[in-house]
XYZ file of C-alpha atoms in Angstrom:
383
model
C -28.997 34.062 -19.229
C -28.067 33.962 -22.921
C -24.635 33.094 -24.270
C -22.714 36.047 -25.762
C -22.564 36.194 -29.557
C -19.894 38.843 -30.038
C -16.929 37.987 -32.274
C -14.485 39.735 -29.954
C -12.816 37.174 -27.672
C -11.730 39.501 -24.880
C -11.931 39.224 -21.096
C -15.534 40.449 -20.941
C -16.604 37.834 -23.506
C -15.036 35.016 -21.468
C -16.589 36.323 -18.238
C -20.055 36.630 -19.810
C -19.820 33.139 -21.339
C -18.783 31.632 -18.004
C -21.671 33.433 -16.273
C -24.100 32.041 -18.859
C -22.812 28.486 -18.283
C -23.115 28.902 -14.512
C -26.588 30.459 -14.746
C -27.931 27.732 -17.050
C -26.302 24.853 -15.128
C -26.547 25.582 -11.410
C -30.321 25.375 -11.201
C -32.907 23.535 -9.099
C -32.311 20.454 -11.241
C -28.575 20.539 -10.522
C -29.284 21.013 -6.807
C -31.642 18.020 -6.853
C -29.004 15.836 -8.528
C -26.445 17.080 -6.007
C -28.632 16.047 -3.070
C -29.272 12.614 -4.591
C -25.577 11.950 -5.168
C -24.712 13.259 -1.713
C -27.195 10.793 -0.184
C -25.735 7.964 -2.283
C -22.227 8.715 -1.024
C -23.518 8.873 2.550
C -25.296 5.574 2.128
C -22.126 3.991 0.773
C -20.130 5.348 3.722
C -22.652 4.454 6.445
C -24.886 1.696 5.070
C -28.417 1.645 6.476
C -27.384 2.758 9.938
C -27.848 6.057 11.747
C -29.617 9.012 10.154
C -30.072 7.213 6.838
C -32.632 4.699 8.137
C -35.249 6.885 6.436
C -34.317 5.013 3.266
C -36.128 1.963 4.677
C -39.777 1.415 3.862
C -42.073 2.132 6.842
C -45.337 0.669 8.085
C -48.178 2.880 9.337
C -46.978 2.486 12.915
C -43.493 3.675 11.913
C -41.755 0.301 12.031
C -39.457 -0.879 9.236
C -41.028 -3.173 6.671
C -39.132 -6.190 5.317
C -38.020 -5.191 1.836
C -35.057 -5.051 -0.484
C -33.908 -1.804 1.149
C -33.222 -3.583 4.445
C -30.404 -5.562 2.818
C -28.656 -2.400 1.697
C -26.464 -2.426 4.787
C -24.388 -4.859 2.719
C -24.047 -2.339 -0.113
C -20.678 -1.038 1.051
C -19.358 -4.603 1.416
C -20.480 -5.537 -2.096
C -18.983 -2.403 -3.654
C -15.714 -2.937 -1.792
C -15.596 -6.515 -3.077
C -16.036 -5.320 -6.662
C -13.344 -2.677 -6.203
C -11.054 -5.358 -4.753
C -11.689 -7.539 -7.795
C -10.872 -4.605 -10.083
C -7.641 -4.021 -8.166
C -6.728 -7.710 -8.371
C -7.227 -7.781 -12.130
C -4.995 -4.744 -12.506
C -4.442 -2.902 -15.764
C -2.007 -3.370 -18.604
C -0.569 -0.828 -21.017
C 0.020 -2.056 -24.558
C 1.299 0.065 -27.426
C 1.129 -0.790 -31.117
C 2.645 1.463 -33.764
C 0.525 1.922 -36.888
C 2.576 4.497 -38.809
C 4.092 3.354 -42.116
C 7.719 3.579 -40.994
C 7.180 1.375 -37.931
C 5.143 -1.172 -39.911
C 7.855 -1.307 -42.582
C 10.567 -1.859 -39.953
C 8.513 -4.645 -38.403
C 7.994 -6.380 -41.765
C 11.677 -6.019 -42.615
C 12.760 -7.545 -39.284
C 10.237 -10.367 -39.636
C 11.564 -11.282 -43.094
C 15.130 -11.194 -41.804
C 14.247 -13.615 -39.003
C 12.298 -15.785 -41.444
C 15.447 -16.192 -43.533
C 17.481 -16.919 -40.404
C 14.905 -19.529 -39.303
C 15.193 -21.330 -42.625
C 19.007 -21.188 -42.583
C 19.456 -21.950 -38.881
C 20.106 -25.671 -39.370
C 22.702 -24.979 -42.083
C 24.404 -22.277 -40.005
C 24.541 -24.572 -36.968
C 26.109 -27.345 -39.064
C 28.759 -25.022 -40.521
C 29.579 -23.628 -37.080
C 30.035 -27.163 -35.697
C 32.329 -28.167 -38.566
C 34.483 -25.040 -38.663
C 34.295 -23.937 -35.027
C 33.801 -20.360 -36.247
C 30.750 -18.526 -34.802
C 28.809 -17.157 -37.790
C 25.573 -15.953 -36.204
C 23.913 -15.809 -32.775
C 20.851 -18.038 -33.104
C 19.626 -17.720 -29.508
C 16.848 -15.292 -30.458
C 15.916 -16.931 -33.761
C 12.540 -18.772 -33.764
C 12.745 -22.470 -34.583
C 9.726 -22.589 -36.908
C 7.409 -20.432 -39.002
C 4.573 -20.773 -36.474
C 6.899 -19.761 -33.637
C 8.019 -16.784 -35.725
C 4.424 -15.591 -36.177
C 3.706 -16.049 -32.472
C 6.870 -14.146 -31.559
C 5.865 -11.116 -33.648
C 2.266 -11.172 -32.471
C 3.062 -11.393 -28.751
C 6.659 -10.422 -28.054
C 8.346 -8.297 -30.706
C 8.211 -4.530 -30.204
C 9.463 -1.736 -32.412
C 11.678 0.851 -30.753
C 8.969 3.539 -30.841
C 6.560 1.097 -29.163
C 9.080 0.411 -26.404
C 9.659 4.153 -25.831
C 5.940 5.014 -25.802
C 5.037 2.077 -23.562
C 7.742 3.061 -21.078
C 6.531 6.677 -21.116
C 2.920 5.671 -20.486
C 3.899 3.307 -17.680
C 5.907 6.121 -16.074
C 2.917 8.483 -16.303
C 0.610 5.841 -14.809
C 2.969 5.194 -11.911
C 3.829 8.853 -11.348
C 0.155 9.902 -11.309
C -0.962 6.864 -9.244
C -3.380 5.829 -11.978
C -4.367 2.609 -10.227
C -5.752 4.628 -7.289
C -7.504 7.081 -9.633
C -8.997 4.132 -11.517
C -10.396 2.647 -8.295
C -11.904 5.991 -7.300
C -13.579 6.374 -10.708
C -15.015 2.852 -10.474
C -16.312 3.652 -6.975
C -18.023 6.779 -8.371
C -19.732 4.686 -11.046
C -20.967 2.163 -8.491
C -22.092 4.765 -5.941
C -23.613 7.569 -8.047
C -23.573 6.245 -11.612
C -21.119 8.727 -13.132
C -17.446 9.649 -13.121
C -15.289 12.529 -14.397
C -11.611 13.271 -14.953
C -9.738 16.474 -15.708
C -6.972 16.134 -18.311
C -4.035 18.399 -17.572
C -0.271 18.689 -17.779
C 1.291 19.040 -14.347
C 4.984 19.953 -14.282
C 5.446 18.603 -17.766
C 3.703 15.279 -17.110
C 0.215 14.606 -18.586
C -2.357 13.169 -16.218
C -6.052 12.420 -15.882
C -7.161 13.506 -12.406
C -10.432 12.369 -10.904
C -13.004 15.096 -10.204
C -15.837 14.457 -7.763
C -19.203 14.215 -9.572
C -20.565 16.552 -6.878
C -18.319 19.308 -8.252
C -19.171 18.953 -11.950
C -21.535 20.794 -14.247
C -21.888 19.829 -17.901
C -24.026 20.239 -20.994
C -27.148 18.199 -20.203
C -28.149 18.288 -23.884
C -25.544 15.585 -24.488
C -26.924 12.331 -25.936
C -23.844 10.099 -25.494
C -22.766 8.143 -22.431
C -19.174 9.405 -22.700
C -20.357 13.049 -22.993
C -18.139 13.507 -26.048
C -20.724 15.821 -27.625
C -20.873 18.185 -24.628
C -20.310 21.816 -25.562
C -19.250 22.889 -22.072
C -18.111 21.611 -18.689
C -17.604 23.290 -15.341
C -15.947 22.536 -12.016
C -17.366 23.973 -8.788
C -15.413 24.047 -5.544
C -14.965 26.022 -2.335
C -11.433 27.117 -1.465
C -9.971 28.766 1.589
C -8.992 32.395 1.046
C -5.211 31.757 1.413
C -5.457 28.820 -0.998
C -7.280 30.912 -3.626
C -4.832 33.788 -3.206
C -1.870 31.433 -3.646
C -3.250 29.446 -6.588
C -4.544 32.342 -8.677
C -2.012 35.013 -7.746
C -4.547 37.280 -6.044
C -4.007 40.019 -3.513
C -5.769 40.215 -0.166
C -7.260 43.533 -1.287
C -8.939 41.871 -4.296
C -10.527 39.199 -2.115
C -11.625 41.730 0.512
C -13.182 43.942 -2.173
C -15.088 41.018 -3.706
C -16.294 39.900 -0.286
C -17.476 43.407 0.611
C -19.334 43.726 -2.715
C -21.008 40.370 -2.146
C -22.084 41.310 1.390
C -23.501 44.548 -0.002
C -25.449 42.523 -2.576
C -26.881 40.196 0.069
C -27.903 43.026 2.403
C -29.025 45.718 -0.056
C -29.376 43.984 -3.439
C -26.532 46.027 -4.934
C -24.210 44.599 -7.637
C -26.841 42.030 -8.642
C -25.320 41.743 -12.143
C -22.140 40.339 -10.545
C -23.642 37.801 -8.178
C -27.290 36.980 -8.984
C -26.715 34.385 -11.721
C -26.507 31.377 -9.366
C -29.954 29.857 -8.817
C -29.203 27.564 -5.881
C -29.361 28.976 -2.376
C -26.951 26.367 -1.028
C -24.113 27.999 -3.001
C -22.863 31.390 -1.876
C -19.868 33.179 -3.349
C -18.476 33.577 0.165
C -19.502 31.119 2.832
C -18.513 30.254 6.387
C -17.732 26.521 6.472
C -16.411 24.955 9.690
C -15.693 28.415 11.139
C -13.566 29.352 8.128
C -14.463 31.776 5.340
C -14.257 30.075 1.973
C -14.687 31.485 -1.515
C -16.575 29.777 -4.329
C -14.409 29.135 -7.402
C -16.008 27.993 -10.665
C -13.996 27.053 -13.724
C -15.927 26.841 -16.998
C -14.660 25.485 -20.328
C -16.538 25.495 -23.621
C -16.171 24.529 -27.262
C -15.410 27.279 -29.758
C -14.145 27.625 -33.325
C -11.481 29.768 -34.929
C -10.443 30.319 -38.532
C -6.726 29.621 -38.896
C -4.594 30.633 -41.878
C -1.896 28.338 -43.251
C 0.805 28.818 -45.845
C 2.684 26.078 -47.655
C 6.424 26.494 -47.350
C 9.408 24.481 -48.560
C 12.492 23.494 -46.620
C 15.959 23.752 -48.204
C 15.790 19.994 -48.817
C 12.581 20.425 -50.830
C 10.036 18.983 -48.381
C 6.762 20.878 -47.976
C 5.317 21.860 -44.589
C 2.492 24.083 -43.343
C 3.171 27.322 -41.503
C 0.480 29.074 -39.434
C 0.229 32.790 -40.305
C -1.902 35.656 -38.988
C -2.864 37.042 -42.403
C -2.707 35.781 -45.948
C -0.794 38.268 -48.035
C -1.613 38.831 -51.704
C 1.700 37.373 -52.852
C 0.984 34.141 -50.892
C -2.589 33.547 -52.093
C -1.609 30.724 -54.434
C 0.021 28.699 -51.651
C -2.150 29.695 -48.673
C -5.540 28.591 -47.367
C -7.802 28.893 -44.315
C -9.409 26.238 -42.142
C -12.016 26.355 -39.371
C -10.421 24.813 -36.299
C -12.136 23.613 -33.131
C -10.746 24.703 -29.761
C -11.719 24.979 -26.101
C -11.862 28.203 -24.112
C -11.816 28.646 -20.358
C -12.612 31.174 -17.656
C -12.343 30.908 -13.866
C -14.689 33.052 -11.759
C -13.643 33.640 -8.133
C -16.020 35.154 -5.620
C -18.450 36.210 -8.343
C -16.431 39.083 -9.777
C -12.743 38.108 -10.024
C -11.820 36.626 -13.410
C -8.664 34.557 -13.889
C -7.227 32.048 -16.372
C -9.368 33.195 -19.298
C -8.628 32.500 -22.944
C -7.800 29.352 -24.885
C -7.198 26.211 -22.825
C -3.450 25.454 -22.943
C -2.055 22.121 -24.178
C -5.174 21.054 -26.041
C -5.036 17.455 -27.258
C -5.356 16.846 -31.002
C -5.287 13.662 -33.038
C -2.690 13.662 -35.827
C -5.309 12.221 -38.162
C -7.707 15.126 -37.451
C -5.862 18.258 -36.361
C -8.951 20.436 -36.762
C -10.667 18.724 -33.823
C -9.666 19.385 -30.212
C -10.205 17.129 -27.210
C -12.102 18.447 -24.193
C -10.093 19.078 -21.005
C -12.736 17.040 -19.146
C -13.883 13.497 -19.803
C -16.965 11.902 -18.273
C -18.961 8.710 -18.381
C -22.590 8.228 -17.351
C -23.852 4.732 -18.273
C -27.270 4.762 -19.978
C -27.351 8.568 -19.968
């Protein structure tokens, strides 16, 4: 299935683009990778016992041959030891301000303390003779070398203290240490890990996504997948859960389910459902005696031309204002730039489309506002 090329970014465009991503990603190759990773997770959970003994090399009479595979019953123990070592090392959040104002404040404070260091002996002598406290010297370094060490290791600007506290709160609130362990376990077990960046109730977080649930642009050539043009997340949800999360009605779900059953029995509505090329995935499936609906969220890189106009505040400072159109009278102080962004579309049950449009809260670096960060991050060593 080809990607749509229309310039109109409406609901149909988002649906067609998501269908193209799904069609080109959920293929026999994806199913093969899924089975491999599933076996790896099973092997980690069970070792070389039970149904997974087929991993062992066999002789002609069916007996197990002595080989490296036989020792893999210790795989879980070794991985758990490495995870324990990671947990013991812990993680540390450090913040360093690099903006001009913070650097200037740091230099100014360092010079002030340098003067106080040089005058400390004189101040102490005067205080002893007069009995009048002139200056608190408890936090003043005793030498130039101690001053340098203090600023390199201890001193923090106020913005650094605020940002470090905020990041530590986010890490604790989102249980980052547990997420970090899970991501490391994914790397050790299946050789890849993924997170979804989102803002949940006003707090940013990076939430681990199972590699079994991910689709991504396999044309990527970097280990961190930073050059991927699309990502997708595949999951089954119970009908009440899908209705609650996406604000659906029972009638919408029932209609989609009936259309899908009609497609499976009579081949009708093939344009809605036939773009998944893996028989293990069905838009509606009975799992553990419960009907579940397949939900696929796709995100992709796009570009948009944005118009800006230079404007002045009453105090004379210049700032940029985003405008829809550049009027003739503003041509001298207006310009256009091509800006990168990410779009999204969630397909539920094959035909229900929700959460389509631009991805909200897209991350941008202040040094490069035209570039947008992907809502998903991944890492596949030696990819």
